Coordinates of C-alpha atoms in Angstrom, one line a residue:
M890 CA -6.9 67.0 14.4
F891 CA -7.2 63.0 14.1
Q892 CA -7.0 63.6 10.4
S893 CA -3.8 65.4 10.3
L894 CA -1.8 63.0 12.5
A895 CA -3.0 60.2 10.2
L896 CA -1.5 62.1 7.2
A897 CA 1.6 62.8 9.1
L898 CA 1.9 59.2 10.0
L899 CA 1.6 58.0 6.7
V900 CA 3.8 60.4 5.4
L901 CA 6.4 59.2 7.9
I902 CA 5.8 55.5 7.0
C903 CA 6.0 56.1 3.1
L904 CA 9.2 58.2 3.3
P905 CA 11.8 55.3 4.5
L906 CA 10.2 52.8 2.2
G907 CA 10.6 55.0 -1.0
A908 CA 14.0 56.0 0.1
Q909 CA 14.7 52.0 0.5
T910 CA 13.4 51.5 -2.9
L911 CA 15.5 54.3 -4.4
E912 CA 18.6 53.3 -2.7
R913 CA 18.9 49.5 -3.5
K914 CA 22.0 48.5 -5.1
T915 CA 22.1 45.0 -6.3
L916 CA 25.1 43.1 -6.9
T917 CA 25.7 42.0 -10.8
W918 CA 25.6 38.2 -11.1
E919 CA 27.4 36.2 -13.9
Q920 CA 24.5 34.0 -13.8
K921 CA 21.5 33.3 -11.7
K922 CA 20.4 30.1 -12.4
I923 CA 22.8 26.7 -12.7
D924 CA 21.7 23.7 -14.0
I925 CA 23.8 20.8 -12.4
G926 CA 22.0 18.2 -14.6
A927 CA 21.6 14.7 -13.1
V928 CA 22.7 14.0 -9.5
L929 CA 23.0 10.2 -9.1
E930 CA 22.4 9.8 -5.0
E931 CA 25.5 7.2 -4.8
K932 CA 27.8 10.2 -5.8
G933 CA 27.1 12.1 -2.8
P934 CA 27.0 15.9 -2.4
V935 CA 27.2 18.3 -5.6
Q936 CA 28.7 21.9 -5.7
A937 CA 28.4 24.5 -8.2
E938 CA 29.2 28.5 -7.4
F939 CA 27.9 31.5 -8.4
F940 CA 30.1 35.1 -8.7
A941 CA 28.6 38.7 -8.5
V942 CA 30.7 41.8 -8.9
N943 CA 30.2 45.0 -7.3
A944 CA 29.3 47.3 -10.0
H945 CA 28.8 50.5 -7.3
Q946 CA 31.0 53.1 -5.7
D947 CA 29.6 52.1 -2.2
S948 CA 30.8 49.1 -0.4
I949 CA 28.7 46.2 -0.3
F950 CA 29.0 43.1 1.8
I951 CA 26.3 40.3 2.3
T952 CA 23.9 40.1 5.3
D953 CA 21.9 36.9 5.0
V954 CA 22.2 33.7 2.7
I955 CA 18.1 31.9 2.9
T956 CA 17.6 28.8 1.2
D957 CA 14.1 27.1 0.8
C958 CA 15.7 23.4 1.9
G959 CA 18.0 21.7 4.3
C960 CA 19.4 19.6 1.7
T961 CA 21.0 22.8 0.1
T962 CA 23.7 24.7 2.2
V963 CA 25.5 27.5 1.5
D964 CA 29.4 29.2 1.6
F965 CA 29.7 32.6 0.9
S966 CA 32.2 35.3 0.8
K967 CA 32.1 37.7 3.9
D968 CA 34.7 40.4 3.2
T969 CA 33.6 43.8 2.4
L970 CA 33.4 44.4 -1.5
M971 CA 34.7 47.6 -2.7
N972 CA 34.1 48.9 -6.3
E973 CA 34.8 45.9 -8.7
G974 CA 34.9 43.4 -5.8
I975 CA 33.6 39.9 -6.4
A976 CA 31.6 37.8 -4.3
S977 CA 31.7 34.2 -4.6
I978 CA 28.6 31.7 -3.2
K979 CA 29.2 28.4 -3.0
V980 CA 26.0 25.9 -3.1
Q981 CA 26.0 22.5 -2.2
F982 CA 23.4 20.2 -3.0
D983 CA 22.8 16.5 -1.0
P984 CA 20.6 14.2 -2.7
D985 CA 18.4 12.0 -1.2
H986 CA 15.7 9.4 -1.5
R987 CA 13.0 12.0 -3.1
G988 CA 13.4 11.9 -7.0
G989 CA 12.8 14.2 -9.7
E990 CA 13.4 17.6 -11.2
F991 CA 14.1 20.3 -8.5
S992 CA 14.9 23.9 -8.4
K993 CA 16.4 25.4 -5.0
V994 CA 15.8 28.7 -4.1
I995 CA 19.0 30.9 -2.9
I996 CA 18.1 34.7 -1.3
I997 CA 20.9 36.6 -0.9
R998 CA 20.8 40.0 1.1
T999 CA 23.4 42.7 1.2
N1000 CA 23.7 46.0 3.5
Q1001 CA 22.5 47.6 0.2
D1002 CA 19.6 45.6 -0.7
I1003 CA 17.2 44.2 2.2
Y1004 CA 15.0 42.5 -0.4
G1005 CA 17.7 40.1 -1.8
D1006 CA 18.5 38.7 -5.2
T1007 CA 17.3 35.4 -5.8
L1008 CA 19.5 32.8 -7.2
Y1009 CA 18.3 28.9 -8.5
L1010 CA 20.2 25.6 -8.1
E1011 CA 18.3 23.2 -10.8
G1012 CA 18.8 19.7 -11.7
I1013 CA 17.5 16.0 -11.4
N1014 CA 17.9 13.9 -8.4
M1015 CA 18.0 10.4 -9.4
P1016 CA 17.6 8.3 -6.0
I1017 CA 19.2 4.9 -5.6
P1018 CA 16.5 2.2 -6.5
E1019 CA 15.2 -0.2 -3.9
N1020 CA 14.8 -3.1 -6.2
I1021 CA 17.6 -2.9 -9.1
E1022 CA 16.1 -5.5 -11.2
M1023 CA 12.7 -4.1 -11.1
A1024 CA 14.1 -0.4 -11.5
Y1025 CA 15.6 -1.5 -15.1
P1026 CA 13.1 -3.9 -16.7
H1027 CA 14.4 -3.2 -20.5
R1028 CA 17.6 -5.1 -21.3
I1029 CA 19.7 -4.5 -24.5
G1030 CA 22.3 -6.9 -23.9
N1031 CA 23.9 -6.3 -20.3
L1032 CA 22.8 -2.8 -19.9
G1033 CA 19.2 -2.1 -18.3
F1034 CA 16.8 0.6 -18.8
K1035 CA 14.1 2.1 -17.3
L1036 CA 12.1 2.5 -20.3
S1037 CA 12.1 0.8 -23.5
A1038 CA 12.6 4.1 -25.5
I1039 CA 14.2 7.4 -24.9
N1040 CA 11.9 10.4 -25.1
M1041 CA 13.5 13.7 -25.8
G1042 CA 10.2 15.6 -25.7
N1043 CA 10.1 18.8 -27.2
V1044 CA 13.2 20.1 -28.6
F1045 CA 13.6 23.8 -29.9
T1046 CA 15.9 25.1 -32.3
N1047 CA 17.5 27.6 -30.3
E1048 CA 19.6 25.3 -28.1
P1049 CA 20.4 21.7 -27.5
K1050 CA 18.2 19.6 -25.7
I1051 CA 20.0 17.6 -22.6
K1052 CA 18.4 14.2 -21.8
Y1053 CA 19.9 11.9 -18.9
V1054 CA 18.8 8.2 -19.4
E1055 CA 19.6 5.9 -16.4
V1056 CA 21.5 2.6 -17.3
H1057 CA 22.7 -0.2 -15.2
N1058 CA 25.7 -2.6 -16.1
F1059 CA 24.2 -6.3 -15.6
G1060 CA 27.1 -7.9 -17.4
S1061 CA 30.4 -9.1 -15.8
T1062 CA 32.7 -6.6 -17.8
E1063 CA 33.1 -2.9 -18.0
V1064 CA 31.2 -1.3 -20.6
S1065 CA 32.1 2.4 -22.5
L1066 CA 31.6 3.6 -25.6
E1067 CA 33.9 3.8 -28.8
K1068 CA 35.5 7.1 -29.3
L1069 CA 34.0 7.3 -33.0
Q1070 CA 30.2 6.6 -33.6
A1071 CA 29.2 6.0 -37.0
G1072 CA 25.8 4.8 -36.3
I1073 CA 24.4 8.3 -34.8
P1074 CA 23.2 11.4 -36.8
A1075 CA 25.0 14.8 -36.5
Y1076 CA 22.7 16.3 -34.5
L1077 CA 22.8 13.7 -31.8
Q1078 CA 25.9 13.9 -29.3
V1079 CA 26.0 10.8 -26.9
S1080 CA 28.5 10.3 -23.9
L1081 CA 28.5 7.9 -20.8
E1082 CA 29.1 9.1 -17.2
P1083 CA 31.0 7.4 -16.0
E1084 CA 33.3 6.8 -19.0
N1085 CA 33.8 3.2 -17.9
L1086 CA 30.9 1.6 -16.8
Q1087 CA 31.7 -1.1 -14.1
P1088 CA 29.8 -4.7 -13.6
S1089 CA 26.8 -3.7 -11.2
Q1090 CA 27.3 -0.1 -11.5
R1091 CA 24.9 2.8 -12.3
G1092 CA 25.6 5.6 -14.4
L1093 CA 24.2 8.0 -16.9
L1094 CA 23.8 8.0 -21.1
I1095 CA 23.7 11.8 -21.9
L1096 CA 22.3 12.5 -25.2
S1097 CA 22.3 16.0 -26.5
Y1098 CA 20.1 16.5 -29.4
D1099 CA 20.4 20.0 -31.3
G1100 CA 17.2 20.8 -33.1
Q1101 CA 18.7 23.1 -35.5
S1102 CA 21.1 20.8 -36.8
K1103 CA 18.1 18.5 -37.2
N1104 CA 17.0 21.0 -39.8
D1105 CA 13.4 19.1 -39.8
L1106 CA 10.3 20.0 -38.0
G1107 CA 7.9 17.9 -36.4
Y1108 CA 7.5 14.2 -34.4
F1109 CA 10.3 12.1 -35.4
D1110 CA 10.8 8.2 -34.2
E1111 CA 14.4 7.0 -34.9
R1112 CA 16.8 4.2 -34.2
I1113 CA 20.4 4.9 -33.3
Q1114 CA 23.0 2.6 -32.9
L1115 CA 26.2 2.8 -30.3
G1116 CA 29.4 1.0 -30.6
L1117 CA 30.7 -0.6 -27.3
N1118 CA 34.2 -1.2 -26.3
D1119 CA 33.6 -5.1 -27.0
D1120 CA 32.4 -4.7 -30.7
Q1121 CA 28.7 -4.9 -29.4
K1122 CA 26.3 -2.8 -31.0
L1123 CA 23.5 -0.7 -28.7
D1124 CA 20.5 -0.2 -30.5
L1125 CA 18.4 2.8 -29.3
R1126 CA 14.9 4.1 -30.3
V1127 CA 14.9 7.8 -29.9
M1128 CA 11.7 9.8 -30.1
S1129 CA 11.1 13.7 -30.8
V1130 CA 9.1 16.6 -31.5
V1131 CA 11.3 19.4 -33.0
Y1132 CA 10.0 22.9 -33.2
E1133 CA 11.1 25.9 -34.7
Y1134 CA 11.9 28.8 -31.7
F1135 CA 10.7 32.3 -31.7
S1136 CA 11.0 35.1 -29.4
P1137 CA 8.5 36.7 -27.6
V1138 CA 6.2 39.1 -29.8
P1139 CA 5.9 42.4 -28.3
K1140 CA 2.1 43.5 -28.2
S1141 CA 3.0 46.3 -30.7
M1142 CA 4.4 43.9 -33.3
E1143 CA 1.6 41.3 -33.3
S1144 CA -0.4 42.8 -36.3
I1145 CA 3.0 42.9 -38.2
V1146 CA 4.5 39.7 -38.1
P1147 CA 3.4 36.9 -40.5
K1148 CA 0.0 35.2 -39.6
L1149 CA -1.3 31.9 -41.1
E1150 CA -5.0 32.5 -41.8
I1151 CA -6.6 28.7 -42.5
S1152 CA -9.9 28.4 -43.9
S1153 CA -10.9 25.6 -41.9
A1154 CA -9.1 23.7 -39.2
E1155 CA -11.8 20.9 -38.5
I1156 CA -13.3 19.4 -41.7
D1157 CA -16.0 16.5 -41.4
L1158 CA -15.9 14.0 -44.1
K1159 CA -19.1 12.8 -42.6
D1160 CA -19.9 9.2 -44.1
I1161 CA -17.4 7.7 -46.7
S1162 CA -17.1 4.5 -48.4
A1163 CA -13.6 2.4 -47.5
N1164 CA -13.4 1.8 -50.8
S1165 CA -13.1 5.4 -52.8
K1166 CA -10.5 8.0 -51.6
V1167 CA -11.7 11.7 -50.7
S1168 CA -9.8 14.8 -51.3
R1169 CA -10.3 18.3 -50.1
T1170 CA -8.9 21.8 -50.2
V1171 CA -8.0 24.1 -47.4
T1172 CA -7.2 27.6 -48.2
F1173 CA -4.3 29.4 -46.3
T1174 CA -3.8 33.4 -46.1
N1175 CA -1.4 35.7 -44.7
S1176 CA -3.3 38.0 -42.8
G1177 CA 0.1 39.6 -41.5
K1178 CA 2.5 42.3 -43.1
E1179 CA 5.5 40.5 -43.4
T1180 CA 6.4 37.1 -45.5
L1181 CA 5.0 34.1 -44.4
H1182 CA 6.9 30.8 -45.0
I1183 CA 5.3 27.8 -44.8
R1184 CA 8.0 25.4 -43.2
K1185 CA 6.1 21.9 -43.6
V1186 CA 3.2 20.2 -43.8
S1187 CA 3.0 16.7 -42.0
T1188 CA 0.5 14.4 -41.2
N1189 CA 0.0 11.6 -38.7
C1190 CA -0.9 8.9 -41.4
N1191 CA 0.6 7.5 -44.4
C1192 CA -3.1 7.5 -45.5
V1193 CA -3.3 11.2 -45.8
Q1194 CA -1.3 12.8 -48.6
T1195 CA -1.0 16.7 -49.0
E1196 CA 0.0 18.9 -51.9
L1197 CA 0.6 22.6 -51.3
E1198 CA 0.4 25.1 -54.3
N1199 CA 3.1 27.7 -52.8
N1200 CA 4.8 27.7 -49.5
I1201 CA 5.9 31.3 -49.7
L1202 CA 2.9 34.1 -49.5
E1203 CA 3.3 37.5 -49.2
P1204 CA 1.1 39.9 -46.9
G1205 CA -2.9 39.2 -48.1
E1206 CA -1.7 36.3 -50.4
S1207 CA -3.5 32.9 -50.4
T1208 CA -2.8 29.4 -51.6
D1209 CA -4.5 26.0 -51.6
L1210 CA -3.5 22.9 -49.8
K1211 CA -5.4 19.8 -51.3
F1212 CA -5.4 16.6 -48.9
T1213 CA -6.6 13.1 -50.1
F1214 CA -7.6 10.6 -47.5
D1215 CA -7.3 6.6 -48.5
P1216 CA -9.5 5.3 -45.8
K1217 CA -8.7 1.7 -47.4
G1218 CA -8.9 -1.0 -44.5
R1219 CA -10.4 1.2 -42.2
K1220 CA -14.0 1.3 -40.4
G1221 CA -15.8 3.6 -37.8
I1222 CA -15.3 6.9 -36.4
D1223 CA -11.7 8.1 -37.9
H1224 CA -9.7 11.2 -36.9
K1225 CA -6.5 12.4 -39.0
H1226 CA -4.4 15.4 -38.0
I1227 CA -2.5 17.4 -40.5
S1228 CA 0.3 19.6 -38.9
V1229 CA 1.3 22.8 -40.8
F1230 CA 4.6 24.4 -39.6
S1231 CA 5.3 28.2 -40.2
N1232 CA 7.1 31.1 -39.3
D1233 CA 4.0 32.6 -38.0
P1234 CA 5.6 33.3 -34.4
L1235 CA 2.4 33.4 -32.7
N1236 CA 0.8 30.1 -34.0
P1237 CA 4.1 28.7 -35.3
V1238 CA 2.2 25.1 -35.7
R1239 CA -1.6 24.9 -36.8
T1240 CA -3.5 21.5 -36.7
I1241 CA -6.4 20.6 -39.0
V1242 CA -8.7 17.9 -38.1
V1243 CA -10.0 15.7 -40.3
R1244 CA -12.8 13.5 -38.9
S1245 CA -14.9 10.8 -40.9
T1246 CA -17.1 7.8 -40.6
V1247 CA -15.9 5.2 -42.5
K1248 CA -18.6 2.5 -43.7

């Protein structure tokens, strides 16, 4: 008797849940994530707007909107949406003294979807510094920066990387960028916000780095020169690491895609003389079923030179990489790195470590 009653209750509990799951009808969003970039506290609240359409025959209306932070407020469409009706969610972010990157969550519930859709508002909060002189210690002319160099970090070839750099005008005249910039490469775009930076005003130097247009891979430490409105030049150091982008590889394709095998990824030269160059050979093999392209071989020191026999390997083919280490002027334990970039989507960058003790 008890077992029968328990089974009946279980069926009654599960049926509504199953029905809710099957009947769930969600809005179709134009985008579920909006990046509002850098937000300066002195500019006040920043707004963004999400749009969605009702692609179902049943009418839908928003019943509830939940945010994860008091700094984020929402205004939304309260009308009933018929088929093809459009909903609007206006989100306002109010910056405060807490700096850094943020990702605010907004959950949208409707009469047809009790679980809710999740939207994200992302950006970088930049609060007003308490001490301007200490906040921007690195000066280039009348402009103050937090750091002596701009580090773009990892840049991928599928889309430009955006970097927001705080800058403060310590001069007595406004600063703006010349419209034509001959001192920067084509893969870099630079703008100033606001376009005219007034004396004692903070702004943003915005850099967009296109890894595809760079047409090279690896670590780069470069100098660029920006022209200012008063015929002054702004010399900047820009660092980056450019990687080729690969879409995620399905499990079923892992044995088919190009695959770089290295005979030895760690080489110990043991005790060597500072007066003699040392050479070794490493073998590369394509163990995949598609053509392997070795894009680039680079080292972290000019003291290591490399020679690659062949940079295109068909399935099953091998080639040799010869490297020569010149330890002149060095002493003690030494580590050098050889980076190999290829179209192996599972391991697009491989590192060969060369160890030695120079005497």
